[in-house]
């Protein structure tokens, strides 16, 4: 059972943290009708009613540090989907074994080995940080454990360091701002300053934006990369931006770093003169309540907006809001989609996780209409081709800031494919 504790973030925001992260697993589903599975029970596997073994899903996510809320949102999205199917797939009860990725590749590697070697999980999912994804990639590949990444956008995971056992149901870092570069050149400014935390996700996000901005004719007048996970005072970096006199700024930040950066950008007096364009993580539902008016007018691109007017999204937003009493973020959506992706693949192989090659083939064929739009894995790189939405932060009918979709860029491919063209 999850024990819920509260920790304070910033001035007002309270986060729910699962104490089970350290302690072990959670049996998610109530016992339903079970069918005899074709898999062989691994040592330590729970045998459930009807003789079927539970499906152990290792969930590695941040439950501490700047990306805590992202991890919590992904878990909530996953639970929403698993509960919608009664917590059982092909007769196997779904059991989540959660571990904290700690925003630290070394710690995450230890947790990965524990989940694979001691807990003997059937599959792995989660991973928010690109640095963590890159750090655990070889261990996952060598163990032939199937990993479904529900956030981390590291380019090499679907490129130079591709593994047939790793799938990504979220985005690639450069894919998200790729269409924004050209749009910003035409609509916002010709001279840009770029800033992001100093690690793979930040640098790759800048690279994706720059590819189309520079091709369109734009000039980059400066770049700055504050230390990742350690920066809360952006004043020295904002000074550099001011001195470079750009016509616009491109930024990638997420979690508590996004809140600090955007608030200080306004307090420093930059917002009124230099428009901020961004990868949409900066103004998601996890940051908007704390940002308030500081977020208004920020144009961003992302593969989701909770305001998308489709039946699939309306249902997702209504179900999520009713269960958790808050609006879903893109991270919650990614958790929901990752859970469905895993379940759709498992259904094809009748819950058999022992034949990895069959399960890989089944997952390569999964497609469905997600709340974000059509979701289809590219079998050549295990990344996604998906719509990217241009959003503008406006005051909603309740006066609170929300992302209004102003344009859709259809079928944007994984960044490795885009950069080849
Ligand atoms: C990443 O590290 O890949 C990442 C983290 C937060 C938001 C988006 C990407």
CSV table of C-alpha atoms and ligand atoms in Angstrom, one decimal:
chain,number,residue,atom,x,y,z
A,1,UNK,CA,0.0,0.0,0.0
A,2,UNK,CA,1.2,3.5,-0.7
A,3,UNK,CA,1.7,5.6,2.3
A,4,UNK,CA,1.3,9.3,1.4
A,5,UNK,CA,3.5,11.9,2.9
A,6,UNK,CA,3.7,15.6,2.1
A,7,UNK,CA,6.8,17.7,1.5
A,8,UNK,CA,6.9,21.4,0.8
A,9,UNK,CA,8.2,22.8,-2.5
A,10,UNK,CA,8.6,26.6,-3.0
A,11,UNK,CA,6.1,28.6,-1.0
A,12,UNK,CA,2.8,26.9,-1.7
A,13,UNK,CA,3.1,23.7,-3.5
A,14,UNK,CA,2.7,20.4,-1.7
A,15,UNK,CA,3.7,17.2,-3.3
A,16,UNK,CA,2.6,13.7,-2.5
A,17,UNK,CA,5.5,11.3,-2.1
A,18,UNK,CA,5.2,7.6,-2.0
A,19,UNK,CA,7.1,6.1,0.9
A,20,UNK,CA,6.9,2.8,-1.0
A,21,UNK,CA,9.5,4.0,-3.4
A,22,UNK,CA,12.2,2.8,-1.0
A,23,UNK,CA,10.3,0.0,0.5
A,24,UNK,CA,9.2,-2.1,-2.5
A,25,UNK,CA,6.2,-2.9,-4.6
A,26,UNK,CA,2.6,-2.2,-4.8
A,27,UNK,CA,0.0,-4.6,-5.8
A,28,UNK,CA,-2.1,-2.4,-8.0
A,29,UNK,CA,-5.1,-4.5,-8.9
A,30,UNK,CA,-7.8,-6.2,-7.0
A,31,UNK,CA,-7.9,-9.9,-7.8
A,32,UNK,CA,-9.9,-10.5,-10.9
A,33,UNK,CA,-10.7,-13.6,-13.0
A,34,UNK,CA,-7.4,-15.0,-14.0
A,35,UNK,CA,-6.4,-17.2,-16.9
A,36,UNK,CA,-3.4,-19.5,-17.0
A,37,UNK,CA,-0.5,-17.5,-18.3
A,38,UNK,CA,2.2,-19.0,-20.6
A,39,UNK,CA,5.0,-17.4,-18.7
A,40,UNK,CA,7.2,-19.3,-16.2
A,41,UNK,CA,7.2,-17.7,-12.7
A,42,UNK,CA,10.5,-16.1,-11.8
A,43,UNK,CA,11.9,-16.6,-8.3
A,44,UNK,CA,10.1,-14.3,-5.9
A,45,UNK,CA,7.1,-13.8,-8.2
A,46,UNK,CA,3.8,-13.7,-6.5
A,47,UNK,CA,1.4,-16.4,-7.6
A,48,UNK,CA,-2.2,-15.1,-7.7
A,49,UNK,CA,-5.6,-16.8,-7.8
A,50,UNK,CA,-6.1,-19.1,-10.7
A,51,UNK,CA,-2.3,-19.9,-10.9
A,52,UNK,CA,-1.4,-16.9,-13.0
A,53,UNK,CA,1.7,-15.0,-11.9
A,54,UNK,CA,1.6,-11.3,-11.3
A,55,UNK,CA,3.2,-9.0,-13.9
A,56,UNK,CA,6.0,-7.2,-12.2
A,57,UNK,CA,6.6,-3.8,-13.6
A,58,UNK,CA,9.6,-1.9,-12.4
A,59,UNK,CA,8.9,1.8,-12.3
A,60,UNK,CA,12.0,4.0,-12.1
A,61,UNK,CA,11.1,7.7,-11.7
A,62,UNK,CA,12.2,10.8,-9.8
A,63,UNK,CA,10.5,11.0,-6.4
A,64,UNK,CA,13.0,13.6,-5.1
A,65,UNK,CA,14.8,16.6,-6.6
A,66,UNK,CA,13.7,19.1,-9.3
A,67,UNK,CA,11.7,16.6,-11.2
A,68,UNK,CA,9.7,15.1,-8.3
A,69,UNK,CA,6.3,16.3,-9.6
A,70,UNK,CA,7.0,14.9,-13.0
A,71,UNK,CA,7.6,11.4,-11.5
A,72,UNK,CA,4.4,11.7,-9.4
A,73,UNK,CA,2.4,12.8,-12.4
A,74,UNK,CA,3.6,9.9,-14.5
A,75,UNK,CA,2.7,7.4,-11.8
A,76,UNK,CA,-0.8,8.9,-11.5
A,77,UNK,CA,-1.3,8.7,-15.3
A,78,UNK,CA,-0.2,5.0,-15.3
A,79,UNK,CA,-2.5,4.1,-12.4
A,80,UNK,CA,-5.4,5.8,-14.1
A,81,UNK,CA,-4.9,3.6,-17.2
A,82,UNK,CA,-4.2,0.4,-15.2
A,83,UNK,CA,-7.3,0.9,-13.1
A,84,UNK,CA,-9.4,1.5,-16.2
A,85,UNK,CA,-8.6,-2.1,-17.2
A,86,UNK,CA,-9.1,-3.6,-13.7
A,87,UNK,CA,-5.4,-3.8,-13.1
A,88,UNK,CA,-5.1,-7.1,-15.0
A,89,UNK,CA,-3.6,-7.9,-18.4
A,90,UNK,CA,-4.0,-11.3,-20.0
A,91,UNK,CA,-4.9,-12.7,-16.6
A,92,UNK,CA,-1.8,-11.3,-14.9
A,93,UNK,CA,-2.3,-8.9,-12.0
A,94,UNK,CA,-0.2,-5.8,-12.6
A,95,UNK,CA,2.3,-5.1,-9.8
A,96,UNK,CA,4.3,-1.8,-9.7
A,97,UNK,CA,7.7,-1.9,-8.1
A,98,UNK,CA,8.7,1.8,-7.7
A,99,UNK,CA,12.2,3.1,-7.3
A,100,UNK,CA,13.5,6.7,-7.1
A,101,UNK,CA,15.8,7.6,-10.1
A,102,UNK,CA,17.1,10.4,-7.9
A,103,UNK,CA,18.1,12.5,-10.9
A,104,UNK,CA,21.4,10.7,-10.6
A,105,UNK,CA,22.6,8.2,-13.2
A,106,UNK,CA,24.8,6.2,-10.7
A,107,UNK,CA,21.9,5.8,-8.2
A,108,UNK,CA,19.5,5.0,-11.0
A,109,UNK,CA,21.9,2.3,-12.3
A,110,UNK,CA,21.9,0.7,-8.9
A,111,UNK,CA,18.1,0.7,-8.7
A,112,UNK,CA,17.9,-0.7,-12.3
A,113,UNK,CA,20.2,-3.6,-11.4
A,114,UNK,CA,18.1,-4.2,-8.2
A,115,UNK,CA,14.9,-4.3,-10.2
A,116,UNK,CA,16.3,-6.6,-12.9
A,117,UNK,CA,18.5,-8.9,-10.8
A,118,UNK,CA,16.8,-9.1,-7.3
A,119,UNK,CA,13.2,-8.2,-8.0
A,120,UNK,CA,13.3,-9.9,-11.4
A,121,UNK,CA,10.8,-7.5,-13.0
A,122,UNK,CA,9.1,-8.6,-16.2
A,123,UNK,CA,9.4,-5.1,-17.8
A,124,UNK,CA,10.8,-1.7,-16.8
A,125,UNK,CA,9.2,1.7,-17.4
A,126,UNK,CA,9.6,5.3,-16.3
A,127,UNK,CA,12.8,7.5,-16.5
A,128,UNK,CA,12.4,11.2,-16.6
A,129,UNK,CA,16.0,12.4,-17.0
A,130,UNK,CA,18.0,11.9,-20.3
A,131,UNK,CA,21.2,11.5,-18.3
A,132,UNK,CA,19.6,8.6,-16.4
A,133,UNK,CA,18.3,7.0,-19.6
A,134,UNK,CA,21.8,7.1,-21.1
A,135,UNK,CA,23.3,5.8,-17.9
A,136,UNK,CA,21.2,2.7,-17.7
A,137,UNK,CA,20.9,1.9,-21.4
A,138,UNK,CA,23.7,-0.7,-21.6
A,139,UNK,CA,22.6,-2.6,-18.5
A,140,UNK,CA,19.0,-2.8,-19.8
A,141,UNK,CA,20.2,-3.9,-23.2
A,142,UNK,CA,22.5,-6.6,-21.9
A,143,UNK,CA,19.8,-8.0,-19.6
A,144,UNK,CA,17.4,-8.0,-22.5
A,145,UNK,CA,14.8,-6.3,-20.2
A,146,UNK,CA,12.2,-4.4,-22.1
A,147,UNK,CA,12.1,-0.8,-21.1
A,148,UNK,CA,9.3,1.6,-22.1
A,149,UNK,CA,10.6,5.2,-21.5
A,150,UNK,CA,7.8,7.5,-20.4
A,151,UNK,CA,9.7,10.8,-20.5
A,152,UNK,CA,13.5,11.0,-21.1
A,153,UNK,CA,14.0,12.4,-24.6
A,154,UNK,CA,17.8,11.7,-25.0
A,155,UNK,CA,18.5,11.6,-28.8
A,156,UNK,CA,20.9,8.7,-28.7
A,157,UNK,CA,18.3,6.3,-27.2
A,158,UNK,CA,16.5,6.3,-30.6
A,159,UNK,CA,19.7,6.9,-32.6
A,160,UNK,CA,23.4,6.1,-32.1
A,161,UNK,CA,22.7,3.9,-29.0
A,162,UNK,CA,19.5,2.3,-30.2
A,163,UNK,CA,18.5,-0.9,-28.3
A,164,UNK,CA,15.9,-3.3,-29.7
A,165,UNK,CA,14.7,-3.7,-26.1
A,166,UNK,CA,14.0,0.0,-25.4
A,167,UNK,CA,10.9,1.9,-26.6
A,168,UNK,CA,10.0,5.5,-26.0
A,169,UNK,CA,6.4,6.7,-25.8
A,170,UNK,CA,7.1,10.3,-25.0
A,171,UNK,CA,9.2,12.5,-27.4
A,172,UNK,CA,12.8,13.2,-28.4
A,173,UNK,CA,14.3,16.3,-26.9
A,174,UNK,CA,14.9,18.0,-30.3
A,175,UNK,CA,11.6,16.9,-31.8
A,176,UNK,CA,9.5,19.2,-29.4
A,177,UNK,CA,11.1,22.6,-30.4
A,178,UNK,CA,12.0,21.6,-34.0
A,179,UNK,CA,8.9,23.3,-35.6
A,180,UNK,CA,9.1,26.2,-33.2
A,181,UNK,CA,12.5,27.4,-34.5
A,182,UNK,CA,11.2,28.4,-37.9
A,183,UNK,CA,7.9,29.7,-36.5
A,184,UNK,CA,9.8,32.0,-34.0
A,185,UNK,CA,12.0,33.3,-36.8
A,186,UNK,CA,9.0,34.3,-38.8
A,187,UNK,CA,6.8,35.6,-35.9
A,188,UNK,CA,8.9,36.6,-32.9
A,189,UNK,CA,12.5,37.7,-33.7
A,190,UNK,CA,15.5,37.2,-35.9
A,191,UNK,CA,18.2,37.3,-33.2
A,192,UNK,CA,17.8,34.8,-30.4
A,193,UNK,CA,19.5,33.9,-27.1
A,194,UNK,CA,19.2,30.3,-25.9
A,195,UNK,CA,19.3,28.9,-22.4
A,196,UNK,CA,18.8,25.4,-20.8
A,197,UNK,CA,20.2,23.3,-18.0
A,198,UNK,CA,23.6,21.9,-18.7
A,199,UNK,CA,22.8,18.3,-19.5
A,200,UNK,CA,21.7,16.2,-22.5
A,201,UNK,CA,18.1,17.3,-22.5
A,202,UNK,CA,18.9,21.0,-22.4
A,203,UNK,CA,21.5,20.9,-25.1
A,204,UNK,CA,19.5,18.7,-27.4
A,205,UNK,CA,16.4,20.9,-27.0
A,206,UNK,CA,18.5,23.9,-28.0
A,207,UNK,CA,19.9,21.9,-31.0
A,208,UNK,CA,16.4,21.0,-32.2
A,209,UNK,CA,15.2,24.6,-32.1
A,210,UNK,CA,18.4,25.9,-33.7
A,211,UNK,CA,18.2,23.5,-36.6
A,212,UNK,CA,15.1,25.3,-38.1
A,213,UNK,CA,15.7,28.8,-36.7
A,214,UNK,CA,19.2,29.0,-38.3
A,215,UNK,CA,18.0,27.4,-41.5
A,216,UNK,CA,15.3,30.0,-41.8
A,217,UNK,CA,17.9,32.8,-41.5
A,218,UNK,CA,18.0,33.5,-37.8
A,219,UNK,CA,21.1,34.4,-35.7
A,220,UNK,CA,22.0,33.0,-32.3
A,221,UNK,CA,23.5,35.9,-30.3
A,222,UNK,CA,24.4,33.8,-27.2
A,223,UNK,CA,23.8,30.6,-25.3
A,224,UNK,CA,24.1,29.8,-21.6
A,225,UNK,CA,23.7,26.5,-19.7
A,226,UNK,CA,23.3,26.8,-15.9
A,227,UNK,CA,24.3,23.8,-13.9
A,228,UNK,CA,21.5,21.2,-13.9
A,229,UNK,CA,19.7,20.4,-10.6
A,230,UNK,CA,21.9,22.9,-8.7
A,231,UNK,CA,20.7,26.3,-9.9
A,232,UNK,CA,17.9,28.3,-8.2
A,233,UNK,CA,19.3,31.8,-8.7
A,234,UNK,CA,19.3,32.7,-12.4
A,235,UNK,CA,20.4,36.4,-12.0
A,236,UNK,CA,24.0,35.9,-13.4
A,237,UNK,CA,22.5,34.2,-16.5
A,238,UNK,CA,19.7,36.7,-16.9
A,239,UNK,CA,22.4,39.4,-16.9
A,240,UNK,CA,24.2,37.7,-19.8
A,241,UNK,CA,20.9,37.5,-21.7
A,242,UNK,CA,20.2,41.2,-21.1
A,243,UNK,CA,23.7,42.2,-22.2
A,244,UNK,CA,23.4,40.2,-25.5
A,245,UNK,CA,20.4,42.3,-26.5
A,246,UNK,CA,18.5,39.5,-28.3
A,247,UNK,CA,15.1,40.0,-29.9
A,248,UNK,CA,13.8,36.8,-28.3
A,249,UNK,CA,14.9,34.1,-25.9
A,250,UNK,CA,14.5,30.3,-26.3
A,251,UNK,CA,14.4,28.3,-23.1
A,252,UNK,CA,14.1,24.7,-22.0
A,253,UNK,CA,13.5,24.2,-18.3
A,254,UNK,CA,11.1,21.8,-16.4
A,255,UNK,CA,9.9,21.1,-12.9
A,256,UNK,CA,11.1,23.5,-10.2
A,257,UNK,CA,13.8,24.9,-12.4
A,258,UNK,CA,11.1,26.1,-14.8
A,259,UNK,CA,9.3,27.9,-12.0
A,260,UNK,CA,12.4,29.7,-10.8
A,261,UNK,CA,13.6,30.7,-14.3
A,262,UNK,CA,10.3,32.1,-15.6
A,263,UNK,CA,9.5,34.0,-12.4
A,264,UNK,CA,13.0,35.5,-12.3
A,265,UNK,CA,12.8,36.3,-16.0
A,266,UNK,CA,9.8,38.5,-15.2
A,267,UNK,CA,11.2,39.9,-11.9
A,268,UNK,CA,14.4,40.9,-13.7
A,269,UNK,CA,12.4,43.0,-16.1
A,270,UNK,CA,13.1,41.0,-19.3
A,271,UNK,CA,9.7,39.7,-20.0
A,272,UNK,CA,8.2,43.1,-21.1
A,273,UNK,CA,11.0,43.7,-23.7
A,274,UNK,CA,12.2,40.2,-24.8
A,275,UNK,CA,9.6,37.6,-25.6
A,276,UNK,CA,10.2,34.1,-24.3
A,277,UNK,CA,9.6,31.1,-26.5
A,278,UNK,CA,10.1,27.6,-25.1
A,279,UNK,CA,9.7,23.9,-25.1
A,280,UNK,CA,6.3,23.5,-23.5
A,281,UNK,CA,7.5,21.7,-20.3
A,282,UNK,CA,8.2,25.1,-18.9
A,283,UNK,CA,4.5,26.1,-18.8
A,284,UNK,CA,2.8,22.8,-17.9
A,285,UNK,CA,0.1,22.3,-15.3
A,286,UNK,CA,2.9,21.4,-12.7
A,287,UNK,CA,4.3,25.0,-13.1
A,288,UNK,CA,1.4,27.2,-14.2
A,289,UNK,CA,-0.2,27.6,-10.8
A,290,UNK,CA,3.0,28.8,-9.2
A,291,UNK,CA,3.8,31.0,-12.3
A,292,UNK,CA,0.5,32.8,-12.5
A,293,UNK,CA,0.8,36.0,-14.6
A,294,UNK,CA,4.5,35.4,-15.2
A,295,UNK,CA,3.6,32.7,-17.7
A,296,UNK,CA,1.1,34.7,-19.8
A,297,UNK,CA,2.1,35.2,-23.4
A,298,UNK,CA,4.7,32.5,-23.4
A,299,UNK,CA,4.5,30.6,-26.8
A,300,UNK,CA,5.7,27.0,-26.6
A,301,UNK,CA,5.6,23.8,-28.5
A,302,UNK,CA,4.8,20.4,-27.0
A,303,UNK,CA,3.2,17.1,-28.1
A,304,UNK,CA,0.2,17.7,-25.8
A,305,UNK,CA,-2.0,20.4,-24.3
A,306,UNK,CA,-4.7,19.6,-21.8
A,307,UNK,CA,-7.0,21.9,-23.8
A,308,UNK,CA,-7.0,19.7,-26.9
A,309,UNK,CA,-10.5,19.4,-28.2
A,310,UNK,CA,-10.8,15.7,-29.0
A,311,UNK,CA,-13.1,13.1,-27.5
A,312,UNK,CA,-10.1,11.0,-26.3
A,313,UNK,CA,-8.6,14.0,-24.5
A,314,UNK,CA,-11.8,15.3,-23.1
A,315,UNK,CA,-12.4,11.8,-21.5
A,316,UNK,CA,-8.8,11.7,-20.2
A,317,UNK,CA,-8.9,15.2,-18.7
A,318,UNK,CA,-12.3,14.5,-17.1
A,319,UNK,CA,-11.2,11.1,-15.6
A,320,UNK,CA,-7.9,12.4,-14.4
A,321,UNK,CA,-9.4,15.5,-12.9
A,322,UNK,CA,-12.2,13.5,-11.2
A,323,UNK,CA,-9.7,11.1,-9.7
A,324,UNK,CA,-6.8,13.4,-8.7
A,325,UNK,CA,-8.6,16.8,-8.3
A,326,UNK,CA,-6.1,18.5,-10.6
A,327,UNK,CA,-5.6,19.0,-14.3
A,328,UNK,CA,-3.3,16.5,-16.0
A,329,UNK,CA,0.2,17.5,-17.2
A,330,UNK,CA,1.9,16.2,-20.3
A,331,UNK,CA,3.8,13.9,-17.9
A,332,UNK,CA,0.6,12.4,-16.6
A,333,UNK,CA,-0.5,11.8,-20.2
A,334,UNK,CA,2.8,10.1,-20.9
A,335,UNK,CA,2.3,7.8,-17.9
A,336,UNK,CA,-1.2,7.0,-19.2
A,337,UNK,CA,0.1,6.3,-22.7
A,338,UNK,CA,3.0,4.2,-21.5
A,339,UNK,CA,0.7,2.0,-19.5
A,340,UNK,CA,-1.6,1.5,-22.4
A,341,UNK,CA,1.3,0.8,-24.8
A,342,UNK,CA,2.6,-1.9,-22.5
A,343,UNK,CA,-0.8,-3.5,-22.1
A,344,UNK,CA,-1.5,-3.5,-25.8
A,345,UNK,CA,1.8,-5.3,-26.5
A,346,UNK,CA,1.2,-7.8,-23.7
A,347,UNK,CA,-2.3,-8.6,-25.0
A,348,UNK,CA,-0.8,-9.6,-28.4
A,349,UNK,CA,1.5,-12.2,-26.7
A,350,UNK,CA,-1.1,-13.3,-24.2
A,351,UNK,CA,0.9,-11.9,-21.3
A,352,UNK,CA,4.0,-14.0,-22.0
A,353,UNK,CA,7.0,-11.8,-21.1
A,354,UNK,CA,9.6,-14.7,-21.3
A,355,UNK,CA,9.9,-14.6,-25.1
A,356,UNK,CA,11.5,-11.2,-25.5
A,357,UNK,CA,11.7,-11.3,-29.3
A,358,UNK,CA,7.9,-11.9,-29.6
A,359,UNK,CA,7.2,-9.1,-27.2
A,360,UNK,CA,9.5,-6.7,-29.0
A,361,UNK,CA,7.6,-7.5,-32.3
A,362,UNK,CA,4.3,-7.0,-30.6
A,363,UNK,CA,5.3,-3.6,-29.2
A,364,UNK,CA,6.6,-2.5,-32.5
A,365,UNK,CA,3.1,-3.0,-34.0
A,366,UNK,CA,1.2,-1.1,-31.3
A,367,UNK,CA,-0.8,1.9,-32.4
A,368,UNK,CA,-3.8,3.7,-30.8
A,369,UNK,CA,-5.5,7.1,-30.6
A,370,UNK,CA,-4.1,8.8,-27.5
A,371,UNK,CA,-5.5,11.9,-25.9
A,372,UNK,CA,-2.5,13.7,-27.6
A,373,UNK,CA,-3.5,12.4,-31.1
A,374,UNK,CA,-2.5,9.3,-33.1
A,375,UNK,CA,0.3,7.4,-31.4
A,376,UNK,CA,2.4,5.0,-33.4
A,377,UNK,CA,5.9,3.7,-32.7
A,378,UNK,CA,8.5,3.9,-35.5
A,379,UNK,CA,9.8,0.3,-35.7
A,380,UNK,CA,13.1,1.4,-37.1
A,381,UNK,CA,14.1,3.5,-34.0
A,382,UNK,CA,11.4,2.8,-31.4
A,383,UNK,CA,10.6,6.5,-31.1
A,384,UNK,CA,7.4,8.3,-32.1
A,385,UNK,CA,6.1,10.2,-35.0
A,386,UNK,CA,3.5,12.6,-33.5
A,387,UNK,CA,1.8,15.9,-33.7
A,388,UNK,CA,3.5,18.9,-32.1
A,389,UNK,CA,1.2,21.7,-30.9
A,390,UNK,CA,2.0,25.4,-30.7
A,391,UNK,CA,0.5,26.8,-27.5
A,392,UNK,CA,0.0,30.3,-26.1
A,393,UNK,CA,-0.5,30.9,-22.4
A,394,UNK,CA,-3.7,32.9,-21.9
A,395,UNK,CA,-6.0,33.5,-19.1
A,396,UNK,CA,-8.8,30.9,-19.1
A,397,UNK,CA,-12.5,31.4,-18.4
A,398,UNK,CA,-11.7,30.9,-14.7
A,399,UNK,CA,-8.9,33.6,-14.9
A,400,UNK,CA,-6.2,31.0,-14.4
A,401,UNK,CA,-3.4,30.6,-17.0
A,402,UNK,CA,-3.9,27.9,-19.6
A,403,UNK,CA,-2.3,26.7,-22.8
A,404,UNK,CA,-4.4,27.6,-25.8
A,405,UNK,CA,-3.5,25.6,-28.9
A,406,UNK,CA,-2.9,28.0,-31.8
A,407,UNK,CA,-1.5,25.7,-34.4
A,408,UNK,CA,-0.7,22.0,-35.1
A,409,UNK,CA,2.5,20.7,-36.8
A,410,UNK,CA,1.4,17.2,-37.9
A,411,UNK,CA,3.4,14.0,-37.9
A,412,UNK,CA,6.8,15.4,-36.6
A,413,UNK,CA,9.3,12.5,-36.6
A,414,UNK,CA,12.0,11.6,-34.1
A,415,UNK,CA,14.8,14.1,-34.0
A,416,UNK,CA,17.4,11.6,-35.4
A,417,UNK,CA,15.3,11.3,-38.6
A,418,UNK,CA,14.6,15.1,-38.8
A,419,UNK,CA,18.3,16.0,-38.5
A,420,UNK,CA,19.2,13.6,-41.3
A,421,UNK,CA,16.9,15.3,-43.7
B,1,LIG,C1,14.9,14.9,-20.0
B,1,LIG,O1,15.8,14.9,-19.2
B,1,LIG,O2,14.9,14.2,-21.1
B,1,LIG,C2,13.7,15.8,-19.7
B,1,LIG,C3,13.4,16.1,-18.4
B,1,LIG,C4,12.3,16.9,-18.2
B,1,LIG,C5,11.5,17.3,-19.2
B,1,LIG,C6,11.8,17.0,-20.5
B,1,LIG,C7,12.9,16.2,-20.8
